[in-house]
């Protein structure tokens, strides 16, 4: 479709001559390089001899475009076609040469180019060159200025036509080429409704700010980046048709202004020097002026802060100084920016005191909160910090890991952290930091001090060492006890899964005789057993208090050593944890060692009575002869019950002398008195508390008067003192 009507040949020839003269000042001296240039864009053709407008006293070949990267065909007709001196198009950053200039029918040249960002490109031109027609001549050059023009439409169809004085409102505009509409960050001034245009994500936006209430008309006069032609394509214009819209403007309502800092600390610096903040532009702000900030809309509210405006910023915000005088929480109310006691704007931010910690509490797994700030290596504990303005603080615990927890608490007065102390921690104090600064509070690292079952303590008293936890009840030992020695397996205290730390033990020692009477009592306190080197904390346990080597009982007995104790003496040892060293009950184990004997040898004098004696090869016939009270002196053996302590069996075996009828005062009994050597077995009553007993004797022997063997059987009389 042709956009311009054809002119007469005479007018066209004259216009072409004028164009060539304007393009090349050297035309007065030489023939122009080009006769015609045709630009084929879309379905239209633009001729250098016809589509020309003057811009700043220079002719430009104009053409319409719809896309920024429009592709065009270029036809170039030289004044004189010389195949030996081809025409060339110089490269430019404003377009891409898709097809080089190619001669067609020895009459003209054809090329294809693609423009780059036609809307933003300025000073667009095509430069052609040709080699000189003779050696030593000058390179011939001719430049064709191009003027891209486009048709831009702009429409404004608001859904809401209600505005408030002093309150900015933003509307979207519709355009076929939003990039070609000129935008600005500056507002218009002095109108009933001020406005400005902006562009965001390819969308045109109209910002309006009413100044006067009532029915007001907004008149928007938009400008374009690329012009369009008017008056029969002979004059350029950058002004689009004005946009006219009626609005109903109501009295102002308070507008909320956002501040870049939501947390302000109330301290001496913020009270006297102030804090630098960036606030939304309220439009009616005056620079270098002080505004009052209160927490209520009515007059007479408490002064929260003062706002001093300093300068406008390019992003439609205001740089201010803020001096705070009282605390405020966003959840309590809004803050009102007032001018002469009249509220102008709303804002909100927190004003809180300086963060301070008044107390630290620690809760161990399964325990309650305690003020004891001691933690153990490898332990996971909850730490609660109490104080003021804690919610905005950034706490950090030195060399420990903070474990995320669903039960974490965070408020202005208290925060709770779950922290894990590394097993290999090498510090005694862990500082608590706030924003990289020490708070003055620490966690004290102390080695685990928990009672471990006493299976790491072994004892030996003549046999191989055995753990004392396996020696339950009295231990009967039938040999001499040279010493009682305790040994300690330090490697059995700490494991990879459980740490117990130093074990503080006490030994209570009592030695008793066979009757249960106390011989000696000793107490050994503060016996410290430190975990061995296999413990991950082994290097941190070692000190001078740790027990080195075994513990000998005889080294602490002074009255009687273990090897001097009588039969059936008892050594009672109680091993237990020191109660003052642990926060939980410890373990206790008793060792009752009894010096057992199986046989007892003694000399016994008894009074057999009513003995029935029978002599071997005697002339007296019958069962035997009864004797009166006799006297027997025997060396005899008593036998202990192996299952009881110091309990004899009810029988004895002995050998000695017996005087038959020793206490028979009858004169006729002299002939019956006799002395014999005997072996007797006696059976005693099982009652151990009887003072007077009647044992039964059975045995035999040899009569010294008569020289005969005999047997005897009968009771006796025993008296226990």
XYZ file of C-alpha atoms in Angstrom:
721
model
C 0.000 0.000 0.000
C 1.475 3.309 -0.988
C 1.390 5.860 1.846
C 2.146 9.019 -0.200
C 0.651 10.124 -3.439
C 2.941 10.231 -6.419
C 4.203 13.650 -7.347
C 4.983 14.845 -10.822
C 8.284 13.901 -12.365
C 9.422 17.506 -12.441
C 8.818 18.002 -8.744
C 10.403 14.627 -7.978
C 13.512 15.402 -9.961
C 13.926 18.756 -8.259
C 13.390 17.271 -4.799
C 15.928 14.503 -5.463
C 18.470 17.102 -6.498
C 17.885 19.034 -3.262
C 18.214 15.857 -1.196
C 21.457 14.880 -2.851
C 22.858 18.327 -2.299
C 21.904 18.218 1.394
C 23.280 14.732 1.922
C 26.674 15.359 0.410
C 28.256 18.823 0.484
C 30.678 17.554 -2.092
C 27.866 17.349 -4.633
C 28.879 20.702 -5.963
C 32.206 19.233 -6.852
C 31.297 15.710 -7.994
C 28.421 13.498 -9.127
C 26.305 12.001 -6.240
C 27.081 8.362 -5.467
C 23.422 7.278 -5.265
C 20.525 7.929 -7.583
C 17.824 6.276 -5.499
C 17.412 4.303 -2.268
C 14.315 2.211 -1.623
C 13.538 0.725 1.817
C 11.023 -2.130 1.698
C 9.452 -2.649 5.178
C 6.563 -5.095 5.591
C 4.303 -4.305 2.603
C 5.340 -0.685 2.125
C 8.161 0.835 0.078
C 9.858 4.066 1.075
C 11.842 6.013 -1.542
C 14.575 8.468 -0.823
C 13.188 10.642 -3.564
C 9.691 10.764 -2.054
C 9.470 9.879 1.689
C 11.696 12.572 3.125
C 11.184 14.916 6.090
C 13.545 17.513 7.461
C 14.770 17.112 11.050
C 17.131 19.759 12.427
C 17.737 21.024 8.878
C 18.730 17.605 7.600
C 16.625 15.423 5.281
C 15.682 11.973 6.610
C 14.181 8.991 4.858
C 11.307 8.043 7.133
C 9.633 4.635 7.380
C 6.963 3.123 9.631
C 7.755 0.133 11.839
C 5.789 -2.114 14.183
C 8.540 -4.115 15.851
C 11.835 -2.991 17.340
C 13.723 -5.664 15.372
C 12.015 -4.959 12.059
C 13.539 -6.639 8.950
C 13.791 -4.572 5.739
C 14.876 -5.054 2.139
C 17.230 -2.409 0.766
C 17.381 -1.484 -2.942
C 20.201 0.872 -3.906
C 20.470 2.535 -7.326
C 23.915 4.063 -7.941
C 24.354 7.116 -10.177
C 26.749 5.138 -12.359
C 26.796 1.355 -12.219
C 30.407 0.161 -12.310
C 30.851 -3.592 -11.853
C 34.578 -3.177 -11.355
C 33.895 -0.804 -8.444
C 31.085 -2.468 -6.420
C 29.050 -0.504 -3.908
C 29.453 -1.424 -0.200
C 27.332 -0.785 2.915
C 29.321 -0.084 6.054
C 28.449 -2.155 9.117
C 26.830 -0.501 12.150
C 25.729 -1.463 15.666
C 22.216 -0.215 14.836
C 21.417 -3.033 12.395
C 22.539 -6.477 11.275
C 23.382 -7.093 7.612
C 21.635 -10.347 6.756
C 22.465 -10.325 2.984
C 25.348 -8.335 1.554
C 24.832 -5.817 -1.228
C 24.416 -7.880 -4.362
C 24.315 -6.495 -7.928
C 21.094 -7.212 -9.806
C 20.952 -7.002 -13.622
C 23.857 -4.534 -13.641
C 21.326 -1.883 -12.614
C 20.991 -1.780 -8.818
C 22.038 -3.501 -5.600
C 19.883 -5.493 -3.189
C 20.529 -6.258 0.541
C 18.560 -7.381 3.620
C 19.049 -5.857 7.057
C 17.525 -6.335 10.523
C 17.293 -3.330 12.807
C 18.102 -3.462 16.527
C 15.807 -1.707 19.036
C 14.353 0.931 16.733
C 12.528 2.689 19.571
C 15.670 3.388 21.564
C 18.159 3.876 18.708
C 19.151 7.429 17.915
C 20.939 8.836 14.837
C 20.122 5.887 12.592
C 21.833 6.110 9.205
C 23.093 4.034 6.235
C 26.601 4.738 4.905
C 27.614 3.580 1.397
C 31.122 3.575 -0.055
C 32.689 2.966 -3.495
C 36.274 2.680 -4.594
C 37.692 5.626 -6.634
C 37.432 5.453 -10.419
C 41.137 6.075 -10.872
C 44.313 5.281 -9.073
C 45.113 7.748 -6.347
C 41.520 8.996 -6.151
C 39.470 9.425 -2.968
C 37.031 6.858 -1.629
C 33.510 7.961 -2.454
C 31.038 7.986 0.483
C 27.365 8.904 0.869
C 25.197 8.722 4.022
C 21.427 8.346 4.115
C 19.747 9.432 7.367
C 16.834 7.240 8.488
C 13.886 8.239 10.675
C 11.812 5.376 12.101
C 8.247 6.475 12.888
C 5.409 4.484 14.424
C 1.748 4.830 15.290
C 1.225 4.600 19.085
C -2.141 4.319 20.774
C -2.857 4.940 24.464
C -6.093 4.297 26.346
C -7.171 4.905 29.957
C -10.205 3.031 31.309
C -10.251 3.160 35.133
C -12.513 0.847 37.135
C -12.690 3.206 40.108
C -12.978 6.984 39.809
C -12.934 7.780 43.524
C -9.815 9.421 44.952
C -8.698 10.880 48.281
C -6.730 14.073 48.772
C -3.073 13.343 49.394
C -3.426 9.624 48.635
C -1.593 8.251 45.626
C -3.422 5.823 43.367
C -2.037 3.820 40.453
C -3.898 2.811 37.261
C -2.834 0.642 34.323
C -2.801 2.129 30.813
C -3.340 0.205 27.583
C -0.997 0.790 24.645
C 0.008 -1.025 21.479
C 3.603 0.091 22.031
C 4.147 0.894 25.721
C 7.877 1.157 25.213
C 7.385 4.188 22.969
C 5.487 6.158 25.640
C 7.779 8.487 27.548
C 7.776 8.000 31.354
C 9.110 10.236 34.104
C 9.811 10.067 37.814
C 8.777 13.692 38.280
C 5.257 14.676 39.242
C 3.369 17.486 37.662
C 2.925 20.471 39.966
C 0.079 22.871 40.688
C -2.811 20.894 39.157
C -5.986 19.714 40.824
C -4.729 16.177 40.265
C -0.999 15.727 39.766
C 0.246 12.698 37.847
C 3.258 10.896 36.483
C 3.795 7.930 34.148
C 5.902 4.875 34.952
C 6.579 1.515 33.394
C 6.873 -1.774 35.288
C 7.371 -5.203 33.708
C 6.292 -3.868 30.311
C 3.078 -2.302 31.674
C 2.389 1.429 31.606
C 1.127 2.827 34.886
C -0.489 6.156 35.676
C 0.144 7.534 39.173
C -2.351 10.168 40.307
C -2.265 12.342 43.419
C -5.328 14.572 44.023
C -4.855 17.890 45.770
C -8.352 19.450 45.853
C -11.615 17.714 46.854
C -14.688 17.711 44.576
C -15.407 16.643 40.996
C -12.109 17.138 39.225
C -10.852 16.485 35.711
C -7.544 14.806 35.070
C -5.848 15.837 31.836
C -2.887 13.640 30.881
C -0.695 14.800 27.970
C 1.551 11.862 27.085
C 4.667 12.113 24.924
C 6.327 9.469 22.742
C 9.929 8.466 22.232
C 9.556 7.989 18.447
C 7.493 10.552 16.500
C 4.638 10.074 14.076
C 3.683 12.113 11.018
C 0.759 14.515 10.755
C -0.526 17.003 8.183
C -0.136 14.758 5.194
C 3.096 13.257 6.443
C 4.944 16.558 6.375
C 5.276 17.369 10.087
C 6.554 15.307 12.977
C 4.747 15.093 16.307
C 5.682 13.572 19.689
C 2.426 14.375 21.488
C -0.333 11.816 21.740
C -3.949 12.732 22.117
C -4.634 13.932 25.701
C -6.292 11.520 28.089
C -9.246 13.069 29.884
C -10.918 11.497 32.880
C -13.377 12.735 35.512
C -12.717 11.839 39.156
C -14.557 12.349 42.423
C -12.015 13.557 44.939
C -12.879 13.207 48.641
C -11.276 14.681 51.709
C -8.019 13.135 52.733
C -7.760 9.955 54.748
C -4.609 8.947 56.521
C -2.127 7.245 54.288
C 0.227 4.582 55.588
C 3.925 5.274 54.998
C 6.336 2.360 55.123
C 9.682 2.728 56.851
C 12.775 0.732 55.939
C 13.609 -0.111 59.581
C 11.021 -1.951 61.644
C 13.152 -2.268 64.781
C 14.508 0.816 66.561
C 16.522 0.528 69.765
C 15.821 3.079 72.477
C 19.191 4.170 73.839
C 21.154 7.339 74.407
C 22.380 7.503 70.808
C 18.908 7.119 69.239
C 17.488 9.661 71.708
C 20.034 12.417 71.114
C 21.614 11.807 67.687
C 18.746 9.901 66.059
C 18.536 7.020 63.599
C 18.681 7.474 59.830
C 15.599 5.995 58.136
C 13.996 6.038 54.680
C 10.259 6.780 54.595
C 7.691 6.752 51.808
C 7.146 10.178 50.294
C 4.055 11.742 51.839
C 3.806 14.401 49.060
C 3.058 17.107 51.590
C 6.340 16.744 53.431
C 8.460 19.866 53.787
C 12.194 19.342 53.913
C 14.130 20.355 57.017
C 11.002 20.199 59.126
C 10.248 18.311 62.351
C 7.087 16.183 62.682
C 5.729 14.695 65.881
C 4.966 10.945 66.112
C 2.365 9.769 68.641
C 0.522 6.501 69.266
C -2.998 8.004 69.189
C -4.917 10.032 66.659
C -6.356 12.517 69.153
C -4.330 15.419 70.459
C -2.239 15.080 73.585
C -0.799 11.640 72.940
C 2.567 10.626 74.412
C 5.550 11.535 72.294
C 7.005 8.380 70.768
C 9.478 9.968 68.358
C 10.319 13.018 66.269
C 10.753 12.850 62.493
C 13.065 15.299 60.703
C 12.904 15.263 56.874
C 16.258 15.691 55.159
C 16.094 15.084 51.377
C 14.079 13.423 48.620
C 15.388 10.244 47.015
C 15.084 9.111 43.401
C 12.803 6.191 44.284
C 10.059 8.520 45.553
C 11.109 8.196 49.176
C 12.403 10.602 51.796
C 15.571 10.386 53.860
C 14.859 11.330 57.478
C 16.276 11.457 60.997
C 14.236 9.676 63.675
C 14.735 10.462 67.372
C 12.880 8.096 69.722
C 11.785 8.895 73.280
C 9.411 6.078 74.337
C 8.937 2.381 73.643
C 6.276 1.109 71.253
C 5.130 -2.215 69.826
C 3.533 -2.635 66.438
C 0.898 -4.913 67.941
C -0.270 -2.199 70.356
C -1.373 0.489 67.882
C -0.394 2.488 64.816
C 1.841 5.524 64.955
C 0.521 8.892 63.759
C 2.760 11.451 62.040
C 1.367 14.837 63.063
C 1.841 18.392 61.893
C 0.586 21.073 64.285
C -1.244 18.399 66.298
C -3.104 17.242 63.175
C -2.497 13.674 61.994
C -1.149 13.561 58.464
C 0.055 9.989 57.932
C 0.168 6.567 59.528
C 3.258 4.445 60.053
C 4.398 1.721 62.423
C 7.619 0.302 63.805
C 8.905 -1.171 67.055
C 10.755 0.936 69.583
C 12.280 -1.349 72.183
C 14.962 -1.005 74.861
C 18.460 -2.292 74.353
C 18.687 -6.058 74.522
C 19.761 -7.198 77.975
C 19.945 -10.612 79.626
C 18.960 -10.803 83.284
C 19.143 -14.558 83.759
C 20.190 -17.833 82.138
C 18.597 -21.186 82.947
C 19.536 -24.659 81.729
C 17.389 -27.756 81.473
C 19.071 -31.134 81.008
C 17.293 -34.024 79.329
C 14.515 -35.297 81.591
C 15.158 -32.602 84.221
C 13.734 -29.277 85.320
C 14.938 -25.745 84.699
C 17.801 -24.760 86.963
C 19.932 -21.651 87.407
C 23.049 -23.826 87.307
C 24.654 -22.900 83.984
C 26.809 -26.018 83.839
C 26.721 -28.262 80.766
C 28.567 -31.456 79.931
C 30.480 -32.507 76.790
C 28.325 -34.358 74.268
C 25.138 -33.259 76.015
C 22.063 -31.691 74.412
C 20.414 -29.135 76.694
C 17.797 -26.396 76.517
C 19.040 -22.910 77.379
C 16.549 -20.196 78.309
C 17.649 -16.556 78.216
C 15.520 -14.089 80.161
C 15.652 -10.309 79.869
C 14.382 -7.418 77.722
C 14.049 -6.983 73.956
C 15.217 -10.514 73.232
C 13.101 -11.108 70.147
C 15.214 -8.870 67.935
C 18.502 -10.200 69.278
C 20.807 -12.455 67.260
C 22.256 -14.803 69.850
C 25.164 -17.097 69.162
C 26.721 -19.728 71.427
C 30.461 -20.181 71.198
C 31.607 -23.525 69.703
C 28.248 -25.306 70.137
C 25.595 -26.385 67.654
C 22.090 -24.921 67.884
C 19.589 -27.705 67.173
C 16.261 -26.661 65.550
C 13.350 -27.532 67.791
C 9.563 -27.321 67.375
C 9.229 -26.356 71.031
C 11.412 -23.264 70.759
C 10.110 -20.175 72.547
C 10.878 -16.628 71.420
C 9.370 -13.513 72.947
C 10.500 -10.135 74.200
C 11.132 -11.530 77.687
C 12.472 -15.024 76.989
C 14.073 -17.101 74.257
C 14.829 -20.811 74.392
C 17.559 -22.535 72.386
C 18.393 -26.220 72.172
C 22.163 -26.560 71.976
C 24.447 -29.559 71.575
C 27.868 -29.449 73.211
C 30.539 -31.273 71.154
C 32.162 -34.319 72.738
C 35.628 -32.955 72.036
C 35.007 -29.477 73.432
C 38.242 -28.122 74.907
C 36.955 -25.004 76.652
C 35.734 -24.518 80.187
C 33.552 -21.475 79.430
C 31.299 -20.948 76.405
C 30.452 -17.292 75.801
C 26.956 -16.229 74.699
C 27.145 -13.551 71.971
C 24.560 -11.115 70.644
C 25.283 -9.854 67.120
C 28.920 -10.805 67.596
C 29.330 -9.025 70.943
C 29.732 -10.860 74.294
C 26.683 -10.581 76.541
C 28.605 -11.211 79.750
C 26.898 -14.583 80.262
C 28.540 -17.955 79.725
C 27.865 -21.675 79.921
C 30.306 -23.520 82.142
C 31.591 -26.792 80.725
C 32.105 -29.468 83.362
C 32.963 -33.087 82.845
C 30.184 -35.587 83.406
C 29.978 -36.618 87.036
C 27.424 -39.421 87.153
C 27.638 -42.564 89.280
C 28.590 -45.616 87.262
C 27.610 -49.139 88.386
C 30.425 -50.553 90.505
C 31.274 -53.347 88.082
C 34.544 -51.547 87.291
C 35.785 -52.311 90.863
C 37.370 -55.759 91.343
C 38.690 -57.443 94.490
C 41.166 -60.230 95.108
C 41.949 -61.991 98.424
C 44.023 -64.938 97.247
C 42.221 -65.789 94.022
C 41.848 -64.131 90.637
C 40.274 -60.623 90.743
C 36.488 -60.636 90.598
C 34.078 -57.694 90.207
C 32.569 -56.882 93.588
C 29.090 -56.733 92.019
C 29.280 -60.535 91.657
C 30.052 -61.139 95.331
C 26.614 -60.979 96.857
C 26.198 -62.306 100.396
C 28.923 -63.661 102.705
C 31.951 -65.104 100.983
C 33.407 -68.098 102.897
C 37.127 -68.436 102.395
C 38.912 -71.406 104.041
C 42.496 -70.237 103.534
C 44.649 -67.600 105.080
C 44.004 -64.102 103.657
C 47.318 -62.397 103.082
C 45.650 -59.181 101.895
C 42.481 -57.817 100.348
C 43.339 -55.808 97.222
C 40.964 -53.677 95.167
C 41.712 -52.954 91.516
C 39.910 -50.592 89.129
C 39.165 -51.001 85.424
C 39.272 -47.363 84.309
C 38.495 -48.263 80.694
C 35.108 -49.682 81.701
C 33.698 -46.331 82.913
C 33.187 -44.212 79.753
C 31.901 -45.571 76.455
C 31.175 -43.956 73.114
C 27.466 -43.854 73.953
C 27.649 -42.863 77.635
C 29.994 -40.631 79.591
C 30.152 -40.844 83.393
C 33.298 -38.952 84.350
C 35.276 -39.302 87.551
C 34.012 -41.787 90.128
C 34.280 -40.627 93.738
C 34.208 -43.664 96.035
C 34.362 -44.266 99.760
C 35.355 -47.521 101.479
C 33.935 -48.366 104.895
C 36.024 -51.196 106.466
C 35.048 -53.185 109.573
C 36.842 -56.245 110.986
C 34.991 -58.506 113.463
C 36.053 -61.523 115.516
C 34.231 -64.837 115.518
C 31.783 -63.555 118.139
C 30.842 -60.519 116.034
C 32.755 -58.081 118.205
C 34.313 -55.098 116.437
C 38.068 -55.220 116.090
C 38.726 -52.187 113.916
C 36.830 -49.717 111.711
C 38.254 -47.531 108.968
C 36.721 -45.202 106.374
C 38.568 -44.250 103.183
C 37.037 -41.161 101.560
C 37.625 -39.433 98.215
C 39.024 -42.377 96.329
C 38.869 -40.894 92.804
C 38.818 -43.253 89.825
C 39.322 -41.458 86.509
C 38.202 -42.924 83.151
C 40.987 -44.397 81.076
C 42.639 -43.233 77.895
C 40.089 -44.985 75.694
C 37.526 -42.348 76.744
C 37.141 -39.437 74.330
C 37.426 -37.177 77.360
C 40.335 -39.110 78.883
C 42.798 -36.253 78.468
C 40.540 -33.877 80.414
C 40.050 -36.175 83.435
C 43.610 -36.678 84.560
C 44.799 -34.862 87.673
C 46.650 -35.565 90.906
C 43.552 -36.852 92.682
C 43.103 -39.839 90.415
C 43.840 -43.212 92.008
C 46.904 -44.818 90.504
C 47.347 -48.566 90.980
C 45.543 -50.900 93.368
C 44.171 -50.285 96.852
C 45.551 -52.563 99.600
C 43.427 -53.156 102.686
C 46.386 -54.046 104.971
C 47.940 -50.683 104.164
C 45.063 -49.056 106.043
C 44.536 -51.552 108.920
C 46.508 -50.851 112.058
C 45.137 -53.105 114.824
C 45.222 -56.488 113.112
C 46.142 -57.307 109.565
C 44.092 -59.720 107.519
C 46.616 -62.524 108.005
C 46.415 -62.139 111.825
C 42.681 -62.594 112.091
C 41.293 -65.626 113.958
C 39.092 -68.332 112.565
C 35.656 -67.193 111.595
C 36.670 -63.554 111.747
C 34.833 -61.306 109.277
C 35.999 -58.502 107.017
C 33.086 -56.286 106.020
C 33.744 -53.680 103.340
C 31.114 -51.293 101.915
C 32.013 -49.584 98.617
C 29.741 -46.700 97.639
C 29.694 -43.422 95.747
C 30.311 -40.226 97.689
C 26.880 -38.656 98.104
C 28.155 -35.058 98.094
C 29.683 -35.408 94.625
C 26.580 -36.323 92.634
C 23.164 -34.856 92.038
C 21.577 -38.295 91.864
C 21.782 -41.382 94.100
C 24.911 -43.440 93.667
C 25.574 -47.165 93.849
C 26.579 -49.246 96.854
C 28.066 -52.734 97.160
C 28.892 -54.739 100.316
C 31.615 -57.359 100.612
C 31.368 -59.731 103.609
C 34.461 -61.934 103.723
C 34.431 -64.748 106.345
C 37.528 -66.756 107.352
C 35.973 -70.203 107.153
C 37.378 -73.366 108.914
C 36.165 -76.883 108.333
C 37.600 -78.658 111.451
C 38.231 -77.547 115.038
C 40.737 -79.270 117.343
C 40.635 -78.865 121.135
C 41.084 -80.669 124.502
C 37.813 -81.549 126.146
C 37.125 -82.760 129.712
C 33.746 -84.432 130.083
C 31.912 -86.571 132.598
C 30.502 -89.725 131.018
C 27.925 -91.259 133.368
C 26.025 -94.520 133.335
C 28.405 -96.012 130.826
C 27.776 -99.477 129.635
C 31.136 -101.155 129.130
C 31.901 -104.499 127.565
C 35.313 -106.073 127.830
C 36.577 -108.242 125.050
C 37.313 -111.884 126.079
C 35.943 -111.194 129.552
C 34.896 -114.030 131.859
C 31.805 -112.049 132.733
C 28.917 -113.119 130.643
C 26.092 -110.712 129.530
C 25.795 -107.430 127.799
C 28.327 -105.613 129.935
C 28.863 -103.682 133.132
C 27.361 -100.310 134.083
C 29.758 -97.756 135.501
C 29.121 -94.642 137.538
C 30.237 -91.144 136.732
C 33.544 -91.220 134.963
C 36.076 -88.605 133.944
C 37.292 -88.374 130.370
C 40.038 -86.151 129.014
C 40.052 -86.186 125.230
C 41.828 -84.502 122.371
C 39.008 -84.263 119.876
C 38.042 -82.841 116.549
C 34.899 -80.796 115.947
C 33.474 -80.401 112.427
C 31.919 -77.196 111.076
C 28.863 -77.092 108.856
C 30.151 -75.986 105.414
C 26.901 -74.195 104.646
C 26.766 -72.132 107.824
C 29.010 -69.609 109.497
C 30.778 -70.819 112.653
C 28.232 -73.580 113.212
C 29.533 -76.986 114.421
C 28.024 -80.253 113.439
C 26.393 -82.218 116.369
C 29.179 -84.812 116.599
C 32.828 -84.924 117.653
C 35.618 -87.516 117.422
C 38.492 -87.670 119.884
C 41.058 -89.841 121.654
C 42.345 -89.719 125.229
C 41.966 -91.179 128.686
C 38.924 -92.197 130.641
C 38.736 -92.948 134.376
C 35.876 -95.324 134.874
C 33.873 -94.916 138.081
C 36.073 -92.027 139.082
C 33.337 -90.432 141.174
C 31.842 -93.639 142.647
C 32.377 -93.352 146.462
C 31.027 -96.779 147.274
C 33.800 -98.813 149.056
C 32.755 -101.826 147.065
C 33.433 -99.974 143.809
C 37.190 -99.859 144.187
C 37.490 -103.002 142.234
C 35.439 -101.473 139.413
C 37.641 -98.398 139.034
C 39.913 -98.524 136.072
C 41.841 -96.291 133.653
C 41.716 -96.752 129.950
C 42.908 -95.319 126.702
C 39.894 -94.663 124.455
C 38.712 -93.369 121.125
C 35.307 -91.726 121.581
C 32.710 -90.303 119.364
C 30.185 -87.996 120.944
C 26.883 -86.627 119.774
C 25.773 -83.265 121.168
C 22.367 -81.581 121.141
C 21.750 -79.165 118.235
C 20.791 -76.296 120.533
C 23.662 -73.867 120.721
C 22.279 -71.768 123.576
C 22.009 -74.616 126.179
C 24.333 -74.305 129.202
C 23.831 -77.905 130.415
C 23.916 -80.655 127.836
C 23.816 -84.439 127.911
C 25.955 -85.769 125.083
C 25.949 -89.392 124.039
C 29.315 -91.225 123.905
C 30.285 -94.233 121.817
C 33.721 -95.678 121.494
C 36.277 -98.207 122.603
C 39.670 -98.513 124.130
C 42.211 -100.403 126.117
C 42.079 -100.889 129.899
C 45.380 -100.262 131.585
C 44.385 -102.356 134.638
C 43.698 -105.701 133.100
C 45.134 -105.160 129.705
C 41.943 -105.792 127.815
C 40.090 -104.050 125.039
C 36.627 -102.749 125.785
C 33.722 -100.922 124.228
C 31.564 -98.327 125.910
C 28.252 -96.606 125.290
C 26.404 -94.123 127.415
C 25.432 -90.557 128.168
C 27.529 -87.820 129.658
C 27.178 -84.479 131.318
C 28.363 -81.312 129.590
C 28.527 -77.891 131.159
C 29.041 -74.744 128.989
C 30.296 -71.695 130.759
